[in-house]
């Protein structure tokens, strides 16, 4: 949720531009699981959002990046080329269709969470974002069909307003001013964290987040609820997909 601009040796370019689809990078380290590069456009996963996949090109050959993983604080590209050495320059190509779908889902969940909190005072207890669907867990004792329809309708109304989505890193004190403490507990962060990445949607919602998002809500299109699940007392799950 609160990433640094660098993770050990790797510059995380997606934090500033989620729309980059290719980049040249240097191999900093080869580990058993894959490659650590000096910079990347691929999201390693976290905050409920699945990792990116893509391709790696070197010396006329192309290799699949099956996924991404953080290992001992390092961002590892899960690829197994046998002809690459530390210091080599490679080209990364992002699986854009997969990433873009998750960007739409991630921003839509922020809007859905905003509506659930504004309408019913719901906290967010979990979420999961993949290429094909997403879910959100709400701190509610009840989530009936009328409430579900209301949340979907209001979320789609916000999507249609073509709200601008901005991401920026701010000082912790500024983040605590922007983020509703009843929605996100920034006070639970270690005191050593002094900078927080904020995702702002229009002038209505500001939250701490390290994932990838669209630039405008209209890019999402619309969502629909596909399922609601009772996960126990005070926890109701809603699954959604893009329309």
Short mmCIF file of C-alpha atoms in Angstrom, two decimals:
data_model
loop_
_atom_site.label_atom_id
_atom_site.label_comp_id
_atom_site.label_asym_id
_atom_site.label_seq_id
_atom_site.Cartn_x
_atom_site.Cartn_y
_atom_site.Cartn_z
CA UNK A 1 0.00 0.00 0.00
CA UNK A 2 2.83 2.37 0.83
CA UNK A 3 5.75 1.60 -1.50
CA UNK A 4 9.05 3.35 -1.73
CA UNK A 5 10.26 4.77 -5.03
CA UNK A 6 13.01 2.14 -4.98
CA UNK A 7 12.92 -1.43 -3.70
CA UNK A 8 16.52 -2.33 -2.90
CA UNK A 9 18.15 -2.00 -6.35
CA UNK A 10 14.99 -1.59 -8.43
CA UNK A 11 13.36 1.71 -9.43
CA UNK A 12 9.59 1.18 -9.51
CA UNK A 13 8.57 3.12 -12.62
CA UNK A 14 4.89 2.15 -12.45
CA UNK A 15 4.49 4.36 -9.38
CA UNK A 16 4.86 7.45 -11.56
CA UNK A 17 3.45 6.14 -14.85
CA UNK A 18 1.18 3.09 -14.91
CA UNK A 19 0.82 3.44 -18.70
CA UNK A 20 4.42 2.61 -19.60
CA UNK A 21 4.42 -0.62 -21.63
CA UNK A 22 8.12 -1.13 -22.34
CA UNK A 23 11.48 -0.08 -20.94
CA UNK A 24 15.15 -1.00 -21.12
CA UNK A 25 16.72 -2.10 -17.85
CA UNK A 26 20.01 -3.49 -16.57
CA UNK A 27 20.34 -6.84 -14.82
CA UNK A 28 21.55 -6.14 -11.28
CA UNK A 29 21.38 -9.66 -9.88
CA UNK A 30 20.47 -13.18 -10.94
CA UNK A 31 18.75 -15.23 -8.24
CA UNK A 32 17.37 -18.79 -8.43
CA UNK A 33 13.84 -17.51 -9.07
CA UNK A 34 14.72 -15.03 -11.81
CA UNK A 35 16.17 -11.57 -12.42
CA UNK A 36 16.52 -8.42 -10.33
CA UNK A 37 16.70 -5.33 -12.56
CA UNK A 38 17.71 -1.74 -11.90
CA UNK A 39 14.20 -0.59 -12.86
CA UNK A 40 10.88 -2.10 -13.83
CA UNK A 41 7.44 -1.25 -15.17
CA UNK A 42 5.93 -4.51 -13.86
CA UNK A 43 3.92 -4.43 -10.64
CA UNK A 44 5.10 -7.16 -8.24
CA UNK A 45 1.70 -7.59 -6.62
CA UNK A 46 0.42 -6.45 -3.26
CA UNK A 47 -2.51 -4.70 -1.64
CA UNK A 48 -4.82 -7.31 -3.12
CA UNK A 49 -3.74 -6.68 -6.72
CA UNK A 50 -2.22 -9.56 -8.68
CA UNK A 51 1.26 -9.16 -10.13
CA UNK A 52 1.96 -8.25 -13.73
CA UNK A 53 3.30 -10.55 -16.42
CA UNK A 54 5.11 -9.79 -19.65
CA UNK A 55 8.05 -10.57 -21.90
CA UNK A 56 11.78 -9.97 -21.72
CA UNK A 57 13.92 -9.45 -24.82
CA UNK A 58 17.68 -9.91 -25.01
CA UNK A 59 20.02 -10.34 -27.95
CA UNK A 60 17.20 -11.18 -30.36
CA UNK A 61 15.59 -13.74 -28.04
CA UNK A 62 12.30 -13.37 -26.17
CA UNK A 63 11.50 -14.91 -22.79
CA UNK A 64 8.28 -15.06 -20.81
CA UNK A 65 8.02 -13.26 -17.47
CA UNK A 66 5.53 -15.57 -15.79
CA UNK A 67 5.05 -13.28 -12.81
CA UNK A 68 6.70 -11.07 -10.23
CA UNK A 69 7.61 -11.70 -6.62
CA UNK A 70 9.18 -9.85 -3.71
CA UNK A 71 11.92 -12.01 -2.19
CA UNK A 72 13.91 -10.69 0.78
CA UNK A 73 12.86 -7.18 -0.21
CA UNK A 74 13.98 -7.59 -3.82
CA UNK A 75 11.63 -7.33 -6.81
CA UNK A 76 12.23 -10.49 -8.84
CA UNK A 77 11.11 -11.02 -12.44
CA UNK A 78 10.17 -14.69 -12.75
CA UNK A 79 12.00 -15.58 -15.96
CA UNK A 80 14.59 -18.24 -16.73
CA UNK A 81 16.88 -17.12 -19.57
CA UNK A 82 20.18 -19.01 -19.55
CA UNK A 83 22.18 -16.59 -21.70
CA UNK A 84 21.81 -13.42 -19.62
CA UNK A 85 24.49 -12.20 -17.22
CA UNK A 86 24.60 -9.52 -14.56
CA UNK A 87 25.22 -6.15 -16.20
CA UNK A 88 23.38 -7.03 -19.42
CA UNK A 89 20.70 -4.67 -20.73
CA UNK A 90 17.29 -6.19 -21.45
CA UNK A 91 13.96 -4.86 -22.71
CA UNK A 92 10.78 -5.41 -20.71
CA UNK A 93 7.39 -5.57 -22.42
CA UNK A 94 4.29 -5.44 -20.22
CA UNK A 95 1.20 -7.59 -20.80
CA UNK A 96 -0.86 -4.44 -21.20
CA UNK A 97 -4.32 -5.98 -21.53
CA UNK A 98 -3.89 -7.77 -18.20
CA UNK A 99 -2.50 -4.67 -16.46
CA UNK A 100 -5.14 -2.32 -17.86
CA UNK A 101 -7.98 -4.56 -16.71
CA UNK A 102 -6.54 -4.58 -13.19
CA UNK A 103 -6.10 -0.80 -13.26
CA UNK A 104 -9.81 -0.44 -14.02
CA UNK A 105 -10.76 -2.88 -11.29
CA UNK A 106 -8.49 -1.23 -8.73
CA UNK A 107 -9.90 2.25 -9.28
CA UNK A 108 -13.46 0.91 -9.29
CA UNK A 109 -12.85 -0.74 -5.90
CA UNK A 110 -11.69 2.59 -4.48
CA UNK A 111 -14.96 4.15 -5.63
CA UNK A 112 -16.99 1.22 -4.32
CA UNK A 113 -15.22 1.49 -0.96
CA UNK A 114 -15.95 5.22 -0.88
CA UNK A 115 -19.66 4.61 -1.48
CA UNK A 116 -19.85 1.81 1.09
CA UNK A 117 -18.21 4.00 3.71
CA UNK A 118 -20.29 7.08 2.86
CA UNK A 119 -23.61 5.20 2.75
CA UNK A 120 -23.21 2.59 5.47
CA UNK A 121 -20.06 3.49 7.41
CA UNK A 122 -18.42 0.30 6.17
CA UNK A 123 -14.74 -0.34 6.73
CA UNK A 124 -12.76 -2.34 4.18
CA UNK A 125 -11.44 -5.62 5.56
CA UNK A 126 -9.95 -7.07 2.36
CA UNK A 127 -9.92 -7.09 -1.42
CA UNK A 128 -8.58 -9.05 -4.38
CA UNK A 129 -7.99 -7.85 -7.94
CA UNK A 130 -7.30 -10.05 -10.94
CA UNK A 131 -7.58 -9.64 -14.69
CA UNK A 132 -11.09 -11.09 -14.85
CA UNK A 133 -12.81 -10.01 -11.63
CA UNK A 134 -12.41 -8.30 -8.28
CA UNK A 135 -13.87 -8.55 -4.81
CA UNK A 136 -14.16 -6.35 -1.77
CA UNK A 137 -14.82 -7.35 1.84
CA UNK A 138 -16.94 -4.88 3.77
CA UNK A 139 -17.25 -4.49 7.52
CA UNK A 140 -21.03 -4.82 7.52
CA UNK A 141 -23.46 -7.02 9.43
CA UNK A 142 -25.82 -7.01 6.45
CA UNK A 143 -25.50 -6.64 2.68
CA UNK A 144 -28.83 -7.31 1.03
CA UNK A 145 -29.80 -6.96 -2.64
CA UNK A 146 -31.09 -3.41 -2.18
CA UNK A 147 -27.83 -2.28 -0.59
CA UNK A 148 -25.82 -4.04 -3.30
CA UNK A 149 -27.82 -2.41 -6.09
CA UNK A 150 -27.40 0.99 -4.45
CA UNK A 151 -23.63 0.59 -4.17
CA UNK A 152 -23.27 -0.51 -7.79
CA UNK A 153 -25.52 2.30 -9.04
CA UNK A 154 -23.69 5.00 -7.10
CA UNK A 155 -20.29 3.65 -8.11
CA UNK A 156 -21.28 3.69 -11.77
CA UNK A 157 -22.59 7.23 -11.41
CA UNK A 158 -19.18 8.32 -10.12
CA UNK A 159 -17.44 6.42 -12.92
CA UNK A 160 -19.55 8.25 -15.51
CA UNK A 161 -18.50 11.64 -14.10
CA UNK A 162 -15.07 11.20 -15.70
CA UNK A 163 -13.25 12.06 -12.48
CA UNK A 164 -9.51 12.62 -12.68
CA UNK A 165 -7.35 10.09 -10.81
CA UNK A 166 -4.05 11.38 -9.42
CA UNK A 167 -1.25 9.61 -7.58
CA UNK A 168 1.43 11.37 -5.60
CA UNK A 169 3.74 10.86 -2.65
CA UNK A 170 3.16 13.23 0.24
CA UNK A 171 4.58 13.72 3.70
CA UNK A 172 2.95 11.55 6.32
CA UNK A 173 1.45 14.57 8.07
CA UNK A 174 -0.23 15.66 4.83
CA UNK A 175 -1.50 12.11 4.21
CA UNK A 176 -3.07 12.04 7.66
CA UNK A 177 -4.88 15.27 6.80
CA UNK A 178 -6.17 13.94 3.46
CA UNK A 179 -7.19 10.39 4.39
CA UNK A 180 -10.32 9.72 6.45
CA UNK A 181 -9.06 7.95 9.61
CA UNK A 182 -12.33 6.04 9.95
CA UNK A 183 -11.65 4.50 6.53
CA UNK A 184 -7.86 3.97 6.55
CA UNK A 185 -5.77 3.71 9.73
CA UNK A 186 -2.54 5.50 8.85
CA UNK A 187 -1.73 5.62 12.56
CA UNK A 188 -1.05 1.87 12.34
CA UNK A 189 1.96 2.46 10.08
CA UNK A 190 5.44 2.20 11.58
CA UNK A 191 6.67 5.60 12.75
CA UNK A 192 9.69 5.28 10.43
CA UNK A 193 7.44 5.71 7.37
CA UNK A 194 7.50 9.43 6.62
CA UNK A 195 6.16 9.46 3.03
CA UNK A 196 2.86 8.01 1.83
CA UNK A 197 1.59 7.48 -1.73
CA UNK A 198 -1.91 8.90 -2.10
CA UNK A 199 -4.44 8.05 -4.81
CA UNK A 200 -6.97 10.85 -5.23
CA UNK A 201 -10.18 10.51 -7.24
CA UNK A 202 -11.62 13.90 -8.12
CA UNK A 203 -12.05 15.80 -4.89
CA UNK A 204 -14.09 13.08 -3.21
CA UNK A 205 -11.75 10.26 -2.23
CA UNK A 206 -8.15 10.13 -1.05
CA UNK A 207 -6.54 6.92 0.09
CA UNK A 208 -3.11 5.40 0.63
CA UNK A 209 -2.32 2.91 -2.13
CA UNK A 210 0.67 1.44 -3.94
CA UNK A 211 -1.22 -0.14 -6.85
CA UNK A 212 -1.87 0.90 -10.44
CA UNK A 213 -4.87 3.01 -11.48
CA UNK A 214 -6.48 4.57 -14.53
CA UNK A 215 -6.12 8.30 -15.16
CA UNK A 216 -9.86 8.92 -15.47
CA UNK A 217 -12.83 7.04 -14.06
CA UNK A 218 -14.56 7.01 -17.45
CA UNK A 219 -11.94 4.53 -18.66
CA UNK A 220 -13.52 1.94 -16.37
CA UNK A 221 -16.82 1.82 -18.27
CA UNK A 222 -19.11 0.33 -15.63
CA UNK A 223 -19.23 -2.47 -13.07
CA UNK A 224 -21.80 -5.04 -12.04
CA UNK A 225 -22.08 -7.19 -8.93
CA UNK A 226 -21.87 -10.90 -9.67
CA UNK A 227 -22.08 -12.34 -6.17
CA UNK A 228 -22.37 -11.44 -2.50
CA UNK A 229 -21.10 -13.79 0.20
CA UNK A 230 -21.59 -13.82 3.95
CA UNK A 231 -18.09 -14.30 5.39
CA UNK A 232 -19.28 -14.16 8.99
CA UNK A 233 -20.32 -11.54 11.51
CA UNK A 234 -19.35 -8.07 10.38
CA UNK A 235 -17.84 -9.23 7.09
CA UNK A 236 -19.69 -9.28 3.78
CA UNK A 237 -18.03 -9.88 0.41
CA UNK A 238 -19.08 -8.42 -2.94
CA UNK A 239 -17.64 -9.73 -6.19
CA UNK A 240 -17.72 -7.52 -9.28
CA UNK A 241 -16.77 -7.58 -12.93
CA UNK A 242 -16.45 -4.93 -15.61
CA UNK A 243 -19.32 -4.44 -18.02
#
